Coordinates of C-alpha atoms and ligand atoms in Angstrom, one line a residue:
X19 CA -16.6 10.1 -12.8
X20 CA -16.4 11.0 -16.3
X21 CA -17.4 8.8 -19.7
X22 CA -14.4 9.5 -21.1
X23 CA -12.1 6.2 -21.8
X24 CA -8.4 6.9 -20.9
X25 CA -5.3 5.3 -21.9
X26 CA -3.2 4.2 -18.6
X27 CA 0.6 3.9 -18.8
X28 CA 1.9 1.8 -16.3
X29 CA 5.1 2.3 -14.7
X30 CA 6.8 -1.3 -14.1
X31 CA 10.0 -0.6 -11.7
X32 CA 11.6 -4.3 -10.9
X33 CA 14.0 -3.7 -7.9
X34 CA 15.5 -6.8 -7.6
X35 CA 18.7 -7.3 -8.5
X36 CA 18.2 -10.9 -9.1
X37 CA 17.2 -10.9 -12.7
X38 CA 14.3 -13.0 -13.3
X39 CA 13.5 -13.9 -9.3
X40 CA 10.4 -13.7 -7.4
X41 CA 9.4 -10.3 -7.7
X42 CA 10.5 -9.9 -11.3
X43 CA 8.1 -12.9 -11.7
X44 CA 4.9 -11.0 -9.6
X45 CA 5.7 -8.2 -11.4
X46 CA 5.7 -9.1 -15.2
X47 CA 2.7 -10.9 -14.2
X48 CA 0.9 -7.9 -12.7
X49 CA 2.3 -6.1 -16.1
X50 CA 0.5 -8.7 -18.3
X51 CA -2.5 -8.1 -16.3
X52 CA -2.5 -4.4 -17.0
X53 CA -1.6 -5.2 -20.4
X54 CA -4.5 -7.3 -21.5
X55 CA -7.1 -5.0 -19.5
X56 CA -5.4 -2.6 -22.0
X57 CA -2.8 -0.6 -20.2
X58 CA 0.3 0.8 -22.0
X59 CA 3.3 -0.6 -19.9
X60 CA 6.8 0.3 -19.4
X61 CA 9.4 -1.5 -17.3
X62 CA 12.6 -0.8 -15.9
X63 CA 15.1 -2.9 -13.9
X64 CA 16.4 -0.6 -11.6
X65 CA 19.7 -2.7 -11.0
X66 CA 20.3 -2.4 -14.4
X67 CA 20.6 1.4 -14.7
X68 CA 23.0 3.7 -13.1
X69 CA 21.5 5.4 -10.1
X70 CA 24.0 6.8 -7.7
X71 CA 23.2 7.3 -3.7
X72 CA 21.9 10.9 -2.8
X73 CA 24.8 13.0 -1.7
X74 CA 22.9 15.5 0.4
X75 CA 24.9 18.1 -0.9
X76 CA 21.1 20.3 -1.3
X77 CA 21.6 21.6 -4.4
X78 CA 18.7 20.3 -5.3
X79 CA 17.1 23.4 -2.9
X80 CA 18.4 26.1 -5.7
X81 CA 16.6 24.8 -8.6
X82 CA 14.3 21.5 -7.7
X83 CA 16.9 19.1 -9.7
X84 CA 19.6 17.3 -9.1
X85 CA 22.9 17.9 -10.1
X86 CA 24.1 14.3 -9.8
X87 CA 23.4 13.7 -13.9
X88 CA 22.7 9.6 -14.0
X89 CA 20.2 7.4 -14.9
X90 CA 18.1 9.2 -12.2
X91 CA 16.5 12.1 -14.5
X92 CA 14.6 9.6 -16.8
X93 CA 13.3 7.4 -14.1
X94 CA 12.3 10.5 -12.4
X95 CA 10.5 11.7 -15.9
X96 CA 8.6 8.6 -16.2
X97 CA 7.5 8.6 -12.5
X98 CA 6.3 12.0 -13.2
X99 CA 4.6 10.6 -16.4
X100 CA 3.0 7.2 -15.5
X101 CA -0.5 6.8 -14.0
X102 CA 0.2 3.9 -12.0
X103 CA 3.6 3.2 -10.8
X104 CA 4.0 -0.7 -9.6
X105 CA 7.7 -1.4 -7.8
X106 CA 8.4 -4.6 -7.0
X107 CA 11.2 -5.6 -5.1
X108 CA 12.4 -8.5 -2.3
X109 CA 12.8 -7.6 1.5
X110 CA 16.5 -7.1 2.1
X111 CA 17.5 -6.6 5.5
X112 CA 14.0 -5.3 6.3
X113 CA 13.9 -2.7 3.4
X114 CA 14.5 -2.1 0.2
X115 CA 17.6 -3.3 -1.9
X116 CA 20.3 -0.4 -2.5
X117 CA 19.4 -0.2 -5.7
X118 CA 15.7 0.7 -4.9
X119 CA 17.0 2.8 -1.7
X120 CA 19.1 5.0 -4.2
X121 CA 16.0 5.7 -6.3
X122 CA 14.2 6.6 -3.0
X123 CA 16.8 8.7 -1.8
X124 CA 17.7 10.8 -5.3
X125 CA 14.1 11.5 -5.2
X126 CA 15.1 14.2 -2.5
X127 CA 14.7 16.6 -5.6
X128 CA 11.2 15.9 -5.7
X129 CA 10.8 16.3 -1.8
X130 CA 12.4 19.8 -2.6
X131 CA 9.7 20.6 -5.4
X132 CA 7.2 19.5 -3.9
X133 CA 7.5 21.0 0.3
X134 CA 9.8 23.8 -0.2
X135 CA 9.1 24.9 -3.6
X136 CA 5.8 24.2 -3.7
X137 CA 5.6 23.2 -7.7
X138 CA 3.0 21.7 -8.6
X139 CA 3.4 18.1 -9.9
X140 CA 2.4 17.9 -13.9
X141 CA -0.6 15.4 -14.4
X142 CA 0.1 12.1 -15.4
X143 CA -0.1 11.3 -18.9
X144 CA -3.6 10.3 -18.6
X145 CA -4.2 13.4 -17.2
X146 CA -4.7 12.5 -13.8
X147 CA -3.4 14.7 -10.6
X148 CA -2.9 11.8 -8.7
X149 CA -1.2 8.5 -9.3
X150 CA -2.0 5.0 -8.2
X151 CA 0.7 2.8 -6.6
X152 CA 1.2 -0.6 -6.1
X153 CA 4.1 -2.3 -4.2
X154 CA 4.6 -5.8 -4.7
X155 CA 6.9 -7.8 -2.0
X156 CA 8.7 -10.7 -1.4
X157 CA 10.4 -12.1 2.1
X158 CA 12.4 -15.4 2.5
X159 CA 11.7 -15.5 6.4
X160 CA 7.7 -16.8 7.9
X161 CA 6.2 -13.7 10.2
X162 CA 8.6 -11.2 8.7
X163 CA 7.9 -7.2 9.6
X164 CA 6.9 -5.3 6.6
X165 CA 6.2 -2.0 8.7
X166 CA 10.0 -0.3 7.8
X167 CA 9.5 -1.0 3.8
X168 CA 6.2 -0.2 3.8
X169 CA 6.8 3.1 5.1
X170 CA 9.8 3.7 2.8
X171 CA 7.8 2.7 0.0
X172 CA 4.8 5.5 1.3
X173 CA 6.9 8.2 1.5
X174 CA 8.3 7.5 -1.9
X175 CA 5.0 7.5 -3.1
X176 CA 3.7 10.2 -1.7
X177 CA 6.5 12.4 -3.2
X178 CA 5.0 11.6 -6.7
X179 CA 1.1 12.6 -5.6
X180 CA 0.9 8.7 -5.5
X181 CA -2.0 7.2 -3.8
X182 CA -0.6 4.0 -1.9
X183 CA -3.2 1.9 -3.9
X184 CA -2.6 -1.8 -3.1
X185 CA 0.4 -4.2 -2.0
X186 CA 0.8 -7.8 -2.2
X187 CA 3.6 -9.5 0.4
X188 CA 4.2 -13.1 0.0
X189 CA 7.0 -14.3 3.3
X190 CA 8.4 -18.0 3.2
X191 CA 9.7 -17.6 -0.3
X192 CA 13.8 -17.7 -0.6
X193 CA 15.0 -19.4 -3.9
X194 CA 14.8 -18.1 -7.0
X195 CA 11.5 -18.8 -8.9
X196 CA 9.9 -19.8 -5.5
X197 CA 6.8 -17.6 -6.3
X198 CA 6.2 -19.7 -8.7
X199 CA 5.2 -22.8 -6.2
X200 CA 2.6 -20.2 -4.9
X201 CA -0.9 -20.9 -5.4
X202 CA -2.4 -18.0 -5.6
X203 CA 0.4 -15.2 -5.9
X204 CA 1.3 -14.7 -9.9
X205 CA -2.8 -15.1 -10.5
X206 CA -3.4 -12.8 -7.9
X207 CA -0.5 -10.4 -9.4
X208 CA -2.0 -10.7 -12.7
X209 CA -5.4 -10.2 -11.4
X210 CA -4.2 -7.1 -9.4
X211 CA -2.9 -5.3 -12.7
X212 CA -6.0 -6.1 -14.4
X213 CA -8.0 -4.1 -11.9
X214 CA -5.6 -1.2 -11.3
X215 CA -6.1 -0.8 -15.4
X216 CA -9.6 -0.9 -15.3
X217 CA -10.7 1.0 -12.4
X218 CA -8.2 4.1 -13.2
X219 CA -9.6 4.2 -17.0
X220 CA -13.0 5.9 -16.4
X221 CA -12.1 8.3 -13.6
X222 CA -11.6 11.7 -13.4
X223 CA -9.3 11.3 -10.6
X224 CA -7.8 8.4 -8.7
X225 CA -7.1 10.3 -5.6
X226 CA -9.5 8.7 -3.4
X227 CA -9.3 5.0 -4.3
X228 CA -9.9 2.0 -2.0
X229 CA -6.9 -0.1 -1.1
X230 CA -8.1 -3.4 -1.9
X231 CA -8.3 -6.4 -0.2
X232 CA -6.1 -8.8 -2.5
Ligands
FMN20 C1 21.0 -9.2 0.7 C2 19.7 -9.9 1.1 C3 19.0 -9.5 2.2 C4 17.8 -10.2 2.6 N1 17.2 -9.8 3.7 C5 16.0 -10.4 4.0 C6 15.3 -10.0 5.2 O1 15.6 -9.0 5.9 N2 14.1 -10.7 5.5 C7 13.7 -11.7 4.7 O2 12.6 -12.3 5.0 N3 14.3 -12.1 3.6 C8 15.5 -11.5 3.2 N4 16.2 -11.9 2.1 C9 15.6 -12.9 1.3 C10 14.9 -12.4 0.0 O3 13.9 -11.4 0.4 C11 14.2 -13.5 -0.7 O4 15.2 -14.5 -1.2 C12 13.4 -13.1 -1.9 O5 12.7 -14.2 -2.5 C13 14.2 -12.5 -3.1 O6 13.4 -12.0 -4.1 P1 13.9 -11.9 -5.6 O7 14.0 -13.2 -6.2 O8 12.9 -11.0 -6.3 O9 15.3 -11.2 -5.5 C14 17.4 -11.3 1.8 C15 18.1 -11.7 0.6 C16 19.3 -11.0 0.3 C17 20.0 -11.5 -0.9

């Protein structure tokens, strides 16, 4: 532990590409969370920029990067960059939306760097060597299965020495704005970035940080 205060920068990554929705909703609240506990926060809507699919063409194994040249490289910058990464985005079909998946699967680069390559990831801005992660999830259906996203969302993680920190799912929740009926979830969101500020501010690493019970 050190005594030295430290900045956080919070990556923000809405997935949805329903402007606005439910997990737009969890996740500007979780942003304002991180925000008052003093966090500096950035968000991107995915659907917004121009991320095309991975085309497995593994040129990526000659040089670590990707020659596809899109809206890809600055995400990929600011993954690099941020010391807590929160993605929110809706179940669809029992994953991610294609927006998110393409994200995901461009980050093949990163896989390359980081297993074949062996580069080491830069620290964070903070200066931290691992990041902290947080996935927040809706599902319109009651006793939905998680397991497939969850793992996506892992892996993707994991790619960017990101500890899988904390997730909050909320199922039964279809129309747009829903979340906001919830009685808990947008507190507990906001809540949620309050804590991922504070507890990463003092530490000399984040690597071995609980996943909380929210
Ligand atoms: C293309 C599509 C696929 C979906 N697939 C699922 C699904 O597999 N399981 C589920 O519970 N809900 C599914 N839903 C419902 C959404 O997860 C739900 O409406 C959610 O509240 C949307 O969140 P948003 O407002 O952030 O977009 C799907 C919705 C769409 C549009």
């Amino acid at each position: 532990m050190s005594s030295k205060r430290r900045t956080i920068t919070i990556l923000g990554l809405a997935g949805s590409p329903r402007y606005g929705g439910n997990t737009e909703l969890l996740l500007d609240a979780f942003l304002a969370g991180a925000t008052d506990a003093g966090g500096k926060v950035e968000k991107r809507r995915l659907a917004q920029l121009s991320i095309a699919g991975c085309i497995a063409c593994d040129r990526c194994q000659g040089t670590g990067y990707c020659i596809v040249k899109d809206d890809f490289q600055p995400i990929d910058e600011r993954l690099v960059a941020a010391d807590v990464i929160a993605l929110a985005a809706p179940l669809f079909f029992a994953n991610l939306p294609a927006q998110v998946k393409a994200l995901v699967d461009r980050s093949q680069c990163q896989w390359v760097r980081k297993f074949l390559r062996k580069d080491p990831l830069p620290v964070s801005t903070a200066g931290y060597t691992r990041r902290r992660g947080i996935f927040l999830c809706v599902a319109g259906a009651i006793n939905e299965d998680f397991s497939g996203v969850m793992r996506t969302v892992k892996y993707f993680f994991d790619l960017y020495e990101t500890d899988f920190w904390a997730d909050l799912r909320f199922e039964d929740i279809v129309a747009k704005g829903a979340i906001e009926a919830h009685p808990t979830a947008l507190r507990t969101a906001f809540n949620l970035g309050v804590r991922a500020v504070q507890e990463s501010v003092f530490h000399d690493s984040i690597a071995a940080c609980d996943h909380p019970q929210v």
